[in-house]
PDB file of C-alpha atoms in Angstrom:
ATOM      1  CA  UNK A  16     -98.235  35.017 109.968  1.00 62.00           C
ATOM      2  CA  UNK A  17     -99.248  33.695 113.377  1.00 61.00           C
ATOM      3  CA  UNK A  18     -98.663  29.946 113.771  1.00 57.00           C
ATOM      4  CA  UNK A  19    -101.178  28.414 116.183  1.00 62.00           C
ATOM      5  CA  UNK A  20    -100.330  24.707 115.956  1.00 71.00           C
ATOM      6  CA  UNK A  21     -97.422  23.231 117.922  1.00 83.00           C
ATOM      7  CA  UNK A  22     -96.083  19.977 116.386  1.00 89.00           C
ATOM      8  CA  UNK A  23     -96.150  17.097 118.848  1.00 93.00           C
ATOM      9  CA  UNK A  24     -93.289  14.779 119.761  1.00 95.00           C
ATOM     10  CA  UNK A  25     -90.997  16.953 117.657  1.00 95.00           C
ATOM     11  CA  UNK A  26     -87.662  15.981 119.249  1.00 95.00           C
ATOM     12  CA  UNK A  27     -88.371  12.228 119.145  1.00 96.00           C
ATOM     13  CA  UNK A  28     -89.378  12.581 115.494  1.00 96.00           C
ATOM     14  CA  UNK A  29     -86.154  14.354 114.652  1.00 95.00           C
ATOM     15  CA  UNK A  30     -84.122  11.714 116.479  1.00 95.00           C
ATOM     16  CA  UNK A  31     -85.892   8.559 115.291  1.00 96.00           C
ATOM     17  CA  UNK A  32     -86.403   9.754 111.718  1.00 95.00           C
ATOM     18  CA  UNK A  33     -83.002  11.324 111.270  1.00 91.00           C
ATOM     19  CA  UNK A  34     -81.855  11.038 107.620  1.00 89.00           C
ATOM     20  CA  UNK A  35     -78.165  11.077 108.537  1.00 80.00           C
ATOM     21  CA  UNK A  36     -75.744   8.154 108.210  1.00 76.00           C
ATOM     22  CA  UNK A  37     -76.174   4.878 106.342  1.00 73.00           C
ATOM     23  CA  UNK A  38     -78.078   3.984 104.195  1.00 73.00           C
ATOM     24  CA  UNK A  39     -79.242   7.519 103.365  1.00 75.00           C
ATOM     25  CA  UNK A  40     -77.915   9.245 100.272  1.00 70.00           C
ATOM     26  CA  UNK A  41     -76.383  12.702 100.209  1.00 81.00           C
ATOM     27  CA  UNK A  42     -79.694  14.406  99.380  1.00 89.00           C
ATOM     28  CA  UNK A  43     -82.500  12.474 101.088  1.00 94.00           C
ATOM     29  CA  UNK A  44     -86.225  13.034 100.550  1.00 96.00           C
ATOM     30  CA  UNK A  45     -89.019  13.031 103.093  1.00 97.00           C
ATOM     31  CA  UNK A  46     -92.815  13.000 102.739  1.00 98.00           C
ATOM     32  CA  UNK A  47     -94.758  14.832 105.428  1.00 98.00           C
ATOM     33  CA  UNK A  48     -98.073  13.070 104.884  1.00 97.00           C
ATOM     34  CA  UNK A  49    -100.095  15.467 107.034  1.00 94.00           C
ATOM     35  CA  UNK A  50     -98.495  18.872 106.496  1.00 95.00           C
ATOM     36  CA  UNK A  51    -100.889  21.111 108.444  1.00 91.00           C
ATOM     37  CA  UNK A  52     -99.210  24.394 109.185  1.00 91.00           C
ATOM     38  CA  UNK A  53     -95.849  22.854 108.428  1.00 94.00           C
ATOM     39  CA  UNK A  54     -94.410  22.451 111.943  1.00 94.00           C
ATOM     40  CA  UNK A  55     -92.710  19.072 111.444  1.00 96.00           C
ATOM     41  CA  UNK A  56     -91.536  19.988 107.924  1.00 97.00           C
ATOM     42  CA  UNK A  57     -90.085  23.276 109.144  1.00 97.00           C
ATOM     43  CA  UNK A  58     -88.093  21.479 111.845  1.00 96.00           C
ATOM     44  CA  UNK A  59     -86.783  18.772 109.533  1.00 97.00           C
ATOM     45  CA  UNK A  60     -85.759  21.259 106.824  1.00 97.00           C
ATOM     46  CA  UNK A  61     -84.016  23.400 109.459  1.00 96.00           C
ATOM     47  CA  UNK A  62     -82.129  20.528 111.098  1.00 94.00           C
ATOM     48  CA  UNK A  63     -81.124  18.671 107.922  1.00 95.00           C
ATOM     49  CA  UNK A  64     -79.900  21.127 105.258  1.00 93.00           C
ATOM     50  CA  UNK A  65     -79.607  18.505 102.484  1.00 94.00           C
ATOM     51  CA  UNK A  66     -83.180  17.229 102.977  1.00 96.00           C
ATOM     52  CA  UNK A  67     -86.065  17.918 100.589  1.00 97.00           C
ATOM     53  CA  UNK A  68     -89.688  17.504 101.729  1.00 98.00           C
ATOM     54  CA  UNK A  69     -93.010  16.814 100.002  1.00 98.00           C
ATOM     55  CA  UNK A  70     -95.939  18.071 102.105  1.00 98.00           C
ATOM     56  CA  UNK A  71     -99.411  16.587 101.650  1.00 97.00           C
ATOM     57  CA  UNK A  72    -102.648  18.107 102.857  1.00 94.00           C
ATOM     58  CA  UNK A  73    -106.256  17.704 101.789  1.00 90.00           C
ATOM     59  CA  UNK A  74    -107.129  21.201 103.070  1.00 90.00           C
ATOM     60  CA  UNK A  75    -106.030  23.877 100.586  1.00 90.00           C
ATOM     61  CA  UNK A  76    -106.622  26.671 103.113  1.00 89.00           C
ATOM     62  CA  UNK A  77    -104.172  25.348 105.709  1.00 90.00           C
ATOM     63  CA  UNK A  78    -101.731  24.382 102.972  1.00 93.00           C
ATOM     64  CA  UNK A  79    -101.537  27.981 101.879  1.00 93.00           C
ATOM     65  CA  UNK A  80    -100.521  28.870 105.420  1.00 92.00           C
ATOM     66  CA  UNK A  81     -97.790  26.230 105.228  1.00 94.00           C
ATOM     67  CA  UNK A  82     -96.610  27.556 101.881  1.00 96.00           C
ATOM     68  CA  UNK A  83     -96.093  30.989 103.385  1.00 95.00           C
ATOM     69  CA  UNK A  84     -94.296  29.590 106.407  1.00 95.00           C
ATOM     70  CA  UNK A  85     -92.017  27.291 104.386  1.00 97.00           C
ATOM     71  CA  UNK A  86     -91.262  29.722 101.542  1.00 97.00           C
ATOM     72  CA  UNK A  87     -87.709  30.433 102.848  1.00 97.00           C
ATOM     73  CA  UNK A  88     -86.719  26.834 102.032  1.00 97.00           C
ATOM     74  CA  UNK A  89     -87.304  27.431  98.326  1.00 97.00           C
ATOM     75  CA  UNK A  90     -87.207  24.393  96.036  1.00 96.00           C
ATOM     76  CA  UNK A  91     -86.403  22.053  98.959  1.00 97.00           C
ATOM     77  CA  UNK A  92     -90.140  22.158  99.800  1.00 98.00           C
ATOM     78  CA  UNK A  93     -92.824  20.681  97.529  1.00 98.00           C
ATOM     79  CA  UNK A  94     -96.599  20.558  97.968  1.00 97.00           C
ATOM     80  CA  UNK A  95     -99.403  18.155  97.112  1.00 96.00           C
ATOM     81  CA  UNK A  96    -103.023  19.109  97.744  1.00 94.00           C
ATOM     82  CA  UNK A  97    -105.116  15.960  98.251  1.00 92.00           C
ATOM     83  CA  UNK A  98    -105.622  12.924 100.474  1.00 92.00           C
ATOM     84  CA  UNK A  99    -102.514  11.045 101.502  1.00 95.00           C
ATOM     85  CA  UNK A 100    -103.980   7.682 100.473  1.00 93.00           C
ATOM     86  CA  UNK A 101    -104.474   8.998  96.924  1.00 94.00           C
ATOM     87  CA  UNK A 102    -100.903  10.303  96.865  1.00 96.00           C
ATOM     88  CA  UNK A 103     -99.378   6.955  97.880  1.00 96.00           C
ATOM     89  CA  UNK A 104    -101.614   4.962  95.587  1.00 94.00           C
ATOM     90  CA  UNK A 105    -100.194   6.892  92.602  1.00 94.00           C
ATOM     91  CA  UNK A 106     -96.851   8.249  93.763  1.00 95.00           C
ATOM     92  CA  UNK A 107     -95.922  11.100  91.399  1.00 92.00           C
ATOM     93  CA  UNK A 108     -93.173  10.059  89.010  1.00 91.00           C
ATOM     94  CA  UNK A 109     -91.471  13.434  89.211  1.00 92.00           C
ATOM     95  CA  UNK A 110     -90.369  12.793  92.782  1.00 95.00           C
ATOM     96  CA  UNK A 111     -87.570  10.473  93.938  1.00 94.00           C
ATOM     97  CA  UNK A 112     -88.571   7.689  96.257  1.00 95.00           C
ATOM     98  CA  UNK A 113     -88.472   8.958  99.825  1.00 96.00           C
ATOM     99  CA  UNK A 114     -86.138   7.913 102.648  1.00 95.00           C
ATOM    100  CA  UNK A 115     -88.428   9.178 105.375  1.00 97.00           C
ATOM    101  CA  UNK A 116     -92.221   9.276 105.735  1.00 98.00           C
ATOM    102  CA  UNK A 117     -94.118  10.838 108.643  1.00 98.00           C
ATOM    103  CA  UNK A 118     -97.857  10.688 109.375  1.00 98.00           C
ATOM    104  CA  UNK A 119     -99.216  12.913 112.137  1.00 95.00           C
ATOM    105  CA  UNK A 120    -102.822  11.752 112.313  1.00 93.00           C
ATOM    106  CA  UNK A 121    -104.018  14.497 114.633  1.00 84.00           C
ATOM    107  CA  UNK A 122    -106.192  17.436 113.559  1.00 81.00           C
ATOM    108  CA  UNK A 123    -104.421  20.773 113.514  1.00 80.00           C
ATOM    109  CA  UNK A 124    -105.283  23.345 116.155  1.00 79.00           C
ATOM    110  CA  UNK A 125    -105.991  25.632 113.175  1.00 78.00           C
ATOM    111  CA  UNK A 126    -109.045  23.516 112.368  1.00 80.00           C
ATOM    112  CA  UNK A 127    -110.391  23.789 115.879  1.00 80.00           C
ATOM    113  CA  UNK A 128    -109.590  27.477 116.381  1.00 80.00           C
ATOM    114  CA  UNK A 129    -109.711  29.188 112.946  1.00 78.00           C
ATOM    115  CA  UNK A 130    -111.386  27.073 110.251  1.00 83.00           C
ATOM    116  CA  UNK A 131    -114.988  27.914 111.229  1.00 85.00           C
ATOM    117  CA  UNK A 132    -116.123  24.407 110.223  1.00 89.00           C
ATOM    118  CA  UNK A 133    -117.518  23.201 113.517  1.00 90.00           C
ATOM    119  CA  UNK A 134    -114.660  20.956 114.657  1.00 88.00           C
ATOM    120  CA  UNK A 135    -114.896  22.451 118.158  1.00 90.00           C
ATOM    121  CA  UNK A 136    -117.924  22.417 120.424  1.00 87.00           C
ATOM    122  CA  UNK A 137    -116.672  25.560 122.119  1.00 85.00           C
ATOM    123  CA  UNK A 138    -117.803  27.811 119.276  1.00 87.00           C
ATOM    124  CA  UNK A 139    -121.049  28.475 117.474  1.00 92.00           C
ATOM    125  CA  UNK A 140    -120.001  27.418 113.945  1.00 94.00           C
ATOM    126  CA  UNK A 141    -121.534  25.687 110.948  1.00 94.00           C
ATOM    127  CA  UNK A 142    -121.510  21.944 111.600  1.00 96.00           C
ATOM    128  CA  UNK A 143    -119.295  20.891 108.693  1.00 95.00           C
ATOM    129  CA  UNK A 144    -116.026  19.149 109.820  1.00 94.00           C
ATOM    130  CA  UNK A 145    -114.816  18.422 106.280  1.00 93.00           C
ATOM    131  CA  UNK A 146    -111.066  18.820 105.874  1.00 89.00           C
ATOM    132  CA  UNK A 147    -111.758  19.454 102.192  1.00 84.00           C
ATOM    133  CA  UNK A 148    -115.108  21.299 101.973  1.00 82.00           C
ATOM    134  CA  UNK A 149    -115.061  21.193  98.160  1.00 77.00           C
ATOM    135  CA  UNK A 150    -114.883  17.399  98.099  1.00 75.00           C
ATOM    136  CA  UNK A 151    -118.629  16.918  97.841  1.00 76.00           C
ATOM    137  CA  UNK A 152    -118.605  14.503 100.770  1.00 85.00           C
ATOM    138  CA  UNK A 153    -121.368  14.614 103.360  1.00 95.00           C
ATOM    139  CA  UNK A 154    -120.839  17.065 106.213  1.00 96.00           C
ATOM    140  CA  UNK A 155    -121.298  16.466 109.918  1.00 97.00           C
ATOM    141  CA  UNK A 156    -124.682  18.220 109.657  1.00 97.00           C
ATOM    142  CA  UNK A 157    -125.704  15.740 106.947  1.00 97.00           C
ATOM    143  CA  UNK A 158    -124.903  12.819 109.214  1.00 98.00           C
ATOM    144  CA  UNK A 159    -126.558  14.321 112.289  1.00 98.00           C
ATOM    145  CA  UNK A 160    -129.753  15.171 110.432  1.00 98.00           C
ATOM    146  CA  UNK A 161    -130.099  12.252 108.034  1.00 97.00           C
ATOM    147  CA  UNK A 162    -128.853   9.079 109.727  1.00 98.00           C
ATOM    148  CA  UNK A 163    -131.345   6.797 111.397  1.00 98.00           C
ATOM    149  CA  UNK A 164    -131.089   6.680 115.183  1.00 98.00           C
ATOM    150  CA  UNK A 165    -129.507   3.214 115.172  1.00 98.00           C
ATOM    151  CA  UNK A 166    -126.973   4.231 112.522  1.00 98.00           C
ATOM    152  CA  UNK A 167    -126.078   7.331 114.496  1.00 98.00           C
ATOM    153  CA  UNK A 168    -125.698   5.423 117.738  1.00 98.00           C
ATOM    154  CA  UNK A 169    -123.469   2.798 116.100  1.00 98.00           C
ATOM    155  CA  UNK A 170    -121.280   5.447 114.501  1.00 97.00           C
ATOM    156  CA  UNK A 171    -120.815   7.315 117.823  1.00 98.00           C
ATOM    157  CA  UNK A 172    -120.033   4.066 119.607  1.00 97.00           C
ATOM    158  CA  UNK A 173    -117.595   2.731 116.984  1.00 95.00           C
ATOM    159  CA  UNK A 174    -115.665   5.882 116.144  1.00 95.00           C
ATOM    160  CA  UNK A 175    -116.021   7.724 119.425  1.00 95.00           C
ATOM    161  CA  UNK A 176    -115.948   4.751 121.804  1.00 94.00           C
ATOM    162  CA  UNK A 177    -118.822   6.506 123.578  1.00 96.00           C
ATOM    163  CA  UNK A 178    -120.625   4.278 126.070  1.00 96.00           C
ATOM    164  CA  UNK A 179    -123.696   6.562 126.071  1.00 97.00           C
ATOM    165  CA  UNK A 180    -124.018   6.516 122.298  1.00 98.00           C
ATOM    166  CA  UNK A 181    -127.631   5.319 122.271  1.00 98.00           C
ATOM    167  CA  UNK A 182    -128.788   7.964 124.706  1.00 97.00           C
ATOM    168  CA  UNK A 183    -126.988  10.662 122.730  1.00 98.00           C
ATOM    169  CA  UNK A 184    -128.367   9.444 119.378  1.00 98.00           C
ATOM    170  CA  UNK A 185    -131.880   9.399 120.785  1.00 98.00           C
ATOM    171  CA  UNK A 186    -131.527  12.994 122.032  1.00 98.00           C
ATOM    172  CA  UNK A 187    -130.187  14.118 118.635  1.00 98.00           C
ATOM    173  CA  UNK A 188    -133.086  12.517 116.734  1.00 98.00           C
ATOM    174  CA  UNK A 189    -135.602  14.052 119.094  1.00 97.00           C
ATOM    175  CA  UNK A 190    -134.008  17.496 118.802  1.00 97.00           C
ATOM    176  CA  UNK A 191    -133.837  17.433 115.002  1.00 97.00           C
ATOM    177  CA  UNK A 192    -137.573  16.751 114.776  1.00 96.00           C
ATOM    178  CA  UNK A 193    -137.967  20.450 115.574  1.00 94.00           C
ATOM    179  CA  UNK A 194    -135.652  21.516 112.742  1.00 95.00           C
ATOM    180  CA  UNK A 195    -132.230  20.756 111.286  1.00 97.00           C
ATOM    181  CA  UNK A 196    -129.222  20.886 113.581  1.00 97.00           C
ATOM    182  CA  UNK A 197    -126.717  23.122 111.810  1.00 96.00           C
ATOM    183  CA  UNK A 198    -124.547  24.512 114.627  1.00 95.00           C
ATOM    184  CA  UNK A 199    -121.698  22.880 116.527  1.00 96.00           C
ATOM    185  CA  UNK A 200    -122.727  24.741 119.687  1.00 95.00           C
ATOM    186  CA  UNK A 201    -126.344  23.556 119.391  1.00 96.00           C
ATOM    187  CA  UNK A 202    -125.215  19.940 118.951  1.00 97.00           C
ATOM    188  CA  UNK A 203    -122.885  20.175 121.953  1.00 96.00           C
ATOM    189  CA  UNK A 204    -125.722  21.524 124.110  1.00 96.00           C
ATOM    190  CA  UNK A 205    -128.006  18.666 122.999  1.00 97.00           C
ATOM    191  CA  UNK A 206    -125.330  16.121 124.014  1.00 97.00           C
ATOM    192  CA  UNK A 207    -124.606  17.909 127.306  1.00 96.00           C
ATOM    193  CA  UNK A 208    -128.295  17.832 128.266  1.00 96.00           C
ATOM    194  CA  UNK A 209    -128.733  14.204 127.186  1.00 96.00           C
ATOM    195  CA  UNK A 210    -126.177  12.665 129.565  1.00 95.00           C
ATOM    196  CA  UNK A 211    -126.498  12.141 133.350  1.00 93.00           C
ATOM    197  CA  UNK A 212    -125.339  14.852 135.664  1.00 86.00           C
ATOM    198  CA  UNK A 213    -122.277  12.974 136.851  1.00 87.00           C
ATOM    199  CA  UNK A 214    -121.158  12.561 133.251  1.00 89.00           C
ATOM    200  CA  UNK A 215    -121.345  16.242 132.422  1.00 90.00           C
ATOM    201  CA  UNK A 216    -118.461  17.382 134.593  1.00 85.00           C
ATOM    202  CA  UNK A 217    -115.860  14.649 134.024  1.00 79.00           C
ATOM    203  CA  UNK A 218    -112.308  15.124 132.780  1.00 81.00           C
ATOM    204  CA  UNK A 219    -113.545  15.821 129.218  1.00 86.00           C
ATOM    205  CA  UNK A 220    -116.652  17.539 127.841  1.00 92.00           C
ATOM    206  CA  UNK A 221    -119.432  14.997 127.221  1.00 95.00           C
ATOM    207  CA  UNK A 222    -119.543  15.985 123.517  1.00 95.00           C
ATOM    208  CA  UNK A 223    -115.863  15.196 122.938  1.00 93.00           C
ATOM    209  CA  UNK A 224    -116.260  11.591 121.802  1.00 95.00           C
ATOM    210  CA  UNK A 225    -119.296  12.318 119.615  1.00 97.00           C
ATOM    211  CA  UNK A 226    -117.473  15.138 117.846  1.00 96.00           C
ATOM    212  CA  UNK A 227    -114.499  12.831 117.322  1.00 95.00           C
ATOM    213  CA  UNK A 228    -116.787  10.175 115.848  1.00 96.00           C
ATOM    214  CA  UNK A 229    -118.409  12.644 113.446  1.00 97.00           C
ATOM    215  CA  UNK A 230    -115.043  14.041 112.294  1.00 95.00           C
ATOM    216  CA  UNK A 231    -113.686  10.552 111.652  1.00 94.00           C
ATOM    217  CA  UNK A 232    -116.847   9.562 109.693  1.00 95.00           C
ATOM    218  CA  UNK A 233    -116.988  12.752 107.654  1.00 95.00           C
ATOM    219  CA  UNK A 234    -113.347  12.498 106.497  1.00 92.00           C
ATOM    220  CA  UNK A 235    -113.194   8.651 106.314  1.00 91.00           C
ATOM    221  CA  UNK A 236    -110.089   8.938 108.440  1.00 90.00           C
ATOM    222  CA  UNK A 237    -109.750   5.314 109.528  1.00 92.00           C
ATOM    223  CA  UNK A 238    -110.438   3.973 106.058  1.00 90.00           C
ATOM    224  CA  UNK A 239    -107.658   6.082 104.594  1.00 90.00           C
ATOM    225  CA  UNK A 240    -104.995   4.813 106.986  1.00 94.00           C
ATOM    226  CA  UNK A 241    -104.491   1.121 106.085  1.00 93.00           C
ATOM    227  CA  UNK A 242    -103.945   1.469 102.303  1.00 92.00           C
ATOM    228  CA  UNK A 243    -101.883   4.625 102.847  1.00 95.00           C
ATOM    229  CA  UNK A 244     -99.620   2.919 105.381  1.00 95.00           C
ATOM    230  CA  UNK A 245     -99.105  -0.113 103.107  1.00 94.00           C
ATOM    231  CA  UNK A 246     -98.434   1.895  99.933  1.00 95.00           C
ATOM    232  CA  UNK A 247     -96.213   4.373 101.773  1.00 97.00           C
ATOM    233  CA  UNK A 248     -94.108   1.588 103.238  1.00 97.00           C
ATOM    234  CA  UNK A 249     -93.575   0.023  99.834  1.00 96.00           C
ATOM    235  CA  UNK A 250     -92.635   3.369  98.253  1.00 96.00           C
ATOM    236  CA  UNK A 251     -89.862   3.910 100.838  1.00 96.00           C
ATOM    237  CA  UNK A 252     -86.299   3.262  99.784  1.00 95.00           C
ATOM    238  CA  UNK A 253     -84.774   0.179 101.503  1.00 94.00           C
ATOM    239  CA  UNK A 254     -83.424   1.299 104.873  1.00 95.00           C
ATOM    240  CA  UNK A 255     -85.880   4.168 104.954  1.00 96.00           C
ATOM    241  CA  UNK A 256     -88.006   4.983 107.994  1.00 97.00           C
ATOM    242  CA  UNK A 257     -91.765   5.289 108.436  1.00 98.00           C
ATOM    243  CA  UNK A 258     -93.124   7.074 111.510  1.00 98.00           C
ATOM    244  CA  UNK A 259     -96.764   7.524 112.580  1.00 98.00           C
ATOM    245  CA  UNK A 260     -98.158   9.700 115.351  1.00 97.00           C
ATOM    246  CA  UNK A 261    -101.619   8.665 116.546  1.00 96.00           C
ATOM    247  CA  UNK A 262    -104.016  10.309 118.989  1.00 93.00           C
ATOM    248  CA  UNK A 263    -106.643   7.710 119.872  1.00 91.00           C
ATOM    249  CA  UNK A 264    -106.859   3.969 120.261  1.00 91.00           C
ATOM    250  CA  UNK A 265    -108.595   3.277 116.947  1.00 92.00           C
ATOM    251  CA  UNK A 266    -105.767   4.816 114.941  1.00 94.00           C
ATOM    252  CA  UNK A 267    -103.079   3.326 117.111  1.00 95.00           C
ATOM    253  CA  UNK A 268    -104.529  -0.196 116.857  1.00 94.00           C
ATOM    254  CA  UNK A 269    -104.265  -0.052 113.035  1.00 94.00           C
ATOM    255  CA  UNK A 270    -100.671   1.200 113.113  1.00 95.00           C
ATOM    256  CA  UNK A 271     -99.533  -1.150 115.909  1.00 95.00           C
ATOM    257  CA  UNK A 272    -100.957  -4.247 114.159  1.00 92.00           C
ATOM    258  CA  UNK A 273     -99.490  -3.315 110.811  1.00 93.00           C
ATOM    259  CA  UNK A 274     -96.036  -2.587 112.206  1.00 95.00           C
ATOM    260  CA  UNK A 275     -96.099  -5.755 114.266  1.00 93.00           C
ATOM    261  CA  UNK A 276     -96.873  -7.812 111.165  1.00 89.00           C
ATOM    262  CA  UNK A 277     -94.132  -6.049 109.191  1.00 92.00           C
ATOM    263  CA  UNK A 278     -91.693  -7.175 111.904  1.00 93.00           C
ATOM    264  CA  UNK A 279     -92.692 -10.862 111.778  1.00 88.00           C
ATOM    265  CA  UNK A 280     -90.444 -13.315 109.936  1.00 84.00           C
ATOM    266  CA  UNK A 281     -93.554 -14.949 108.415  1.00 78.00           C
ATOM    267  CA  UNK A 282     -97.022 -13.466 108.084  1.00 71.00           C
ATOM    268  CA  UNK A 283     -98.656 -16.291 106.151  1.00 73.00           C
ATOM    269  CA  UNK A 284    -102.034 -17.393 107.577  1.00 69.00           C
ATOM    270  CA  UNK A 285    -102.034 -20.661 109.601  1.00 71.00           C
ATOM    271  CA  UNK A 286    -103.812 -22.608 106.858  1.00 73.00           C
ATOM    272  CA  UNK A 287    -100.954 -22.012 104.396  1.00 74.00           C
ATOM    273  CA  UNK A 288     -98.729 -25.133 104.519  1.00 73.00           C
ATOM    274  CA  UNK A 289     -95.641 -23.443 103.055  1.00 77.00           C
ATOM    275  CA  UNK A 290     -94.432 -19.912 103.573  1.00 77.00           C
ATOM    276  CA  UNK A 291     -95.355 -17.599 100.685  1.00 72.00           C
ATOM    277  CA  UNK A 292     -94.159 -14.290 102.120  1.00 67.00           C
ATOM    278  CA  UNK A 293     -90.441 -14.950 102.008  1.00 68.00           C
ATOM    279  CA  UNK A 294     -89.844 -15.896 105.601  1.00 77.00           C
ATOM    280  CA  UNK A 295     -88.009 -12.640 106.384  1.00 85.00           C
ATOM    281  CA  UNK A 296     -89.270  -9.603 108.255  1.00 92.00           C
ATOM    282  CA  UNK A 297     -90.180  -6.635 106.108  1.00 92.00           C
ATOM    283  CA  UNK A 298     -89.217  -4.073 108.732  1.00 95.00           C
ATOM    284  CA  UNK A 299     -87.206  -3.487 111.872  1.00 96.00           C
ATOM    285  CA  UNK A 300     -89.382  -2.025 114.588  1.00 97.00           C
ATOM    286  CA  UNK A 301     -87.505   0.919 116.111  1.00 97.00           C
ATOM    287  CA  UNK A 302     -90.103   1.611 118.858  1.00 97.00           C
ATOM    288  CA  UNK A 303     -90.955  -1.566 120.730  1.00 93.00           C
ATOM    289  CA  UNK A 304     -93.192   0.616 122.871  1.00 95.00           C
ATOM    290  CA  UNK A 305     -94.718   3.799 121.489  1.00 97.00           C
ATOM    291  CA  UNK A 306     -92.955   7.041 122.313  1.00 96.00           C
ATOM    292  CA  UNK A 307     -95.218   9.353 124.319  1.00 95.00           C
ATOM    293  CA  UNK A 308     -94.790  13.032 125.230  1.00 93.00           C
ATOM    294  CA  UNK A 309     -92.931  14.043 128.338  1.00 93.00           C
ATOM    295  CA  UNK A 310     -94.720  15.663 131.237  1.00 92.00           C
ATOM    296  CA  UNK A 311     -93.056  18.908 130.211  1.00 92.00           C
ATOM    297  CA  UNK A 312     -94.404  18.721 126.666  1.00 91.00           C
ATOM    298  CA  UNK A 313     -97.924  17.958 127.909  1.00 89.00           C
ATOM    299  CA  UNK A 314     -97.783  20.915 130.288  1.00 89.00           C
ATOM    300  CA  UNK A 315     -96.771  23.227 127.435  1.00 89.00           C
ATOM    301  CA  UNK A 316     -98.980  21.677 124.739  1.00 82.00           C
ATOM    302  CA  UNK A 317    -102.008  19.904 126.199  1.00 82.00           C
ATOM    303  CA  UNK A 318    -103.239  18.440 122.833  1.00 79.00           C
ATOM    304  CA  UNK A 319    -100.120  16.249 122.878  1.00 83.00           C
ATOM    305  CA  UNK A 320    -101.274  14.291 125.934  1.00 88.00           C
ATOM    306  CA  UNK A 321    -102.682  11.369 123.970  1.00 90.00           C
ATOM    307  CA  UNK A 322    -100.020  11.235 121.243  1.00 94.00           C
ATOM    308  CA  UNK A 323     -98.073   8.057 120.466  1.00 96.00           C
ATOM    309  CA  UNK A 324     -95.206   7.738 118.004  1.00 97.00           C
ATOM    310  CA  UNK A 325     -94.276   4.436 116.340  1.00 98.00           C
ATOM    311  CA  UNK A 326     -91.398   4.028 113.864  1.00 98.00           C
ATOM    312  CA  UNK A 327     -90.128   1.195 111.639  1.00 98.00           C
ATOM    313  CA  UNK A 328     -87.149   0.862 109.305  1.00 97.00           C
ATOM    314  CA  UNK A 329     -87.826  -0.823 105.948  1.00 97.00           C
ATOM    315  CA  UNK A 330     -85.927  -4.011 105.096  1.00 95.00           C
ATOM    316  CA  UNK A 331     -87.926  -5.189 102.091  1.00 92.00           C
ATOM    317  CA  UNK A 332     -91.291  -4.614 100.394  1.00 91.00           C
ATOM    318  CA  UNK A 333     -94.477  -5.962 101.940  1.00 89.00           C
ATOM    319  CA  UNK A 334     -95.975  -7.106  98.644  1.00 77.00           C
ATOM    320  CA  UNK A 335     -98.973  -9.203  99.754  1.00 64.00           C
ATOM    321  CA  UNK A 336    -101.368  -6.704 101.227  1.00 56.00           C
ATOM    322  CA  UNK A 337    -103.831  -9.310 102.513  1.00 53.00           C
ATOM    323  CA  UNK A 338    -101.139 -11.042 104.557  1.00 50.00           C
ATOM    324  CA  UNK A 339    -100.558  -8.067 106.791  1.00 55.00           C
ATOM    325  CA  UNK A 340    -103.911  -7.884 108.572  1.00 55.00           C
ATOM    326  CA  UNK A 341    -104.493  -4.201 107.857  1.00 54.00           C
ATOM    327  CA  UNK A 342    -108.118  -3.551 108.658  1.00 54.00           C
ATOM    328  CA  UNK A 343    -110.006  -0.309 108.177  1.00 50.00           C
ATOM    329  CA  UNK A 344    -113.331   0.898 109.563  1.00 48.00           C
TER     330      UNK A 344
END
């Protein structure tokens, strides 16, 4: 089987999330919250022979590819098909509590190159973008064709941080008056023609941010992150490590704020006269600044260029969710 996705920040992940030494037990467990084609899991299983891994993915198609790749590891590898926030909300009783948890919040190259679901504007594909097409959720085509112009503009601005969101939304609404927009290529061409000439040939394609916004909206990506982070942290064994790789500022802001609050000695709001949270930090922050890819990694794997890795070590549970300022979108 050809593997087309290269895991980002692999060596820093192996170093910072190493399950060796105190306080890890002889046979530690890890949860790979975003399994994809299994690149990170494959590396961890190869480097740490006593480690077992649970791999989560909402996309059953790509999970089958991971199953094939990771079959040589036998019963050290376990699979869960579903959203990671659902998994952590009801952690399966048959698994031991993990010592390591990794989230790689990027979209696999498989989805852009092989899924046929319209994630990429380079191909003429059905405008879908659902990681789990059987979920019944609205597709990207549903959003593009059904949202009011103002709703569409706000979505593109919020999730894509696109400064020309209103111009783009207006062009989409005008174009769809002649018939439904069902193709990723057609949508990309509408956006390309909607923006000024000097915006068309910048460092990224003018449709990049709009496609990001649609993908985030379709899969509720930002809404899944806060509860998943909080529940995952509390499921960790004491001394365990939680690492998150992000790829854009909206994701990173959620992770950075949550980790920062976990590291505070008191997270009670100012109006609370007496500390209710215990007065002790819940986590040790192992990455004061996010780890970013080297120039060499970026040259070999260009999708890694915007990646950031943050890692914390658990000291105690973060029981009061509302005290930790975890906001979704």
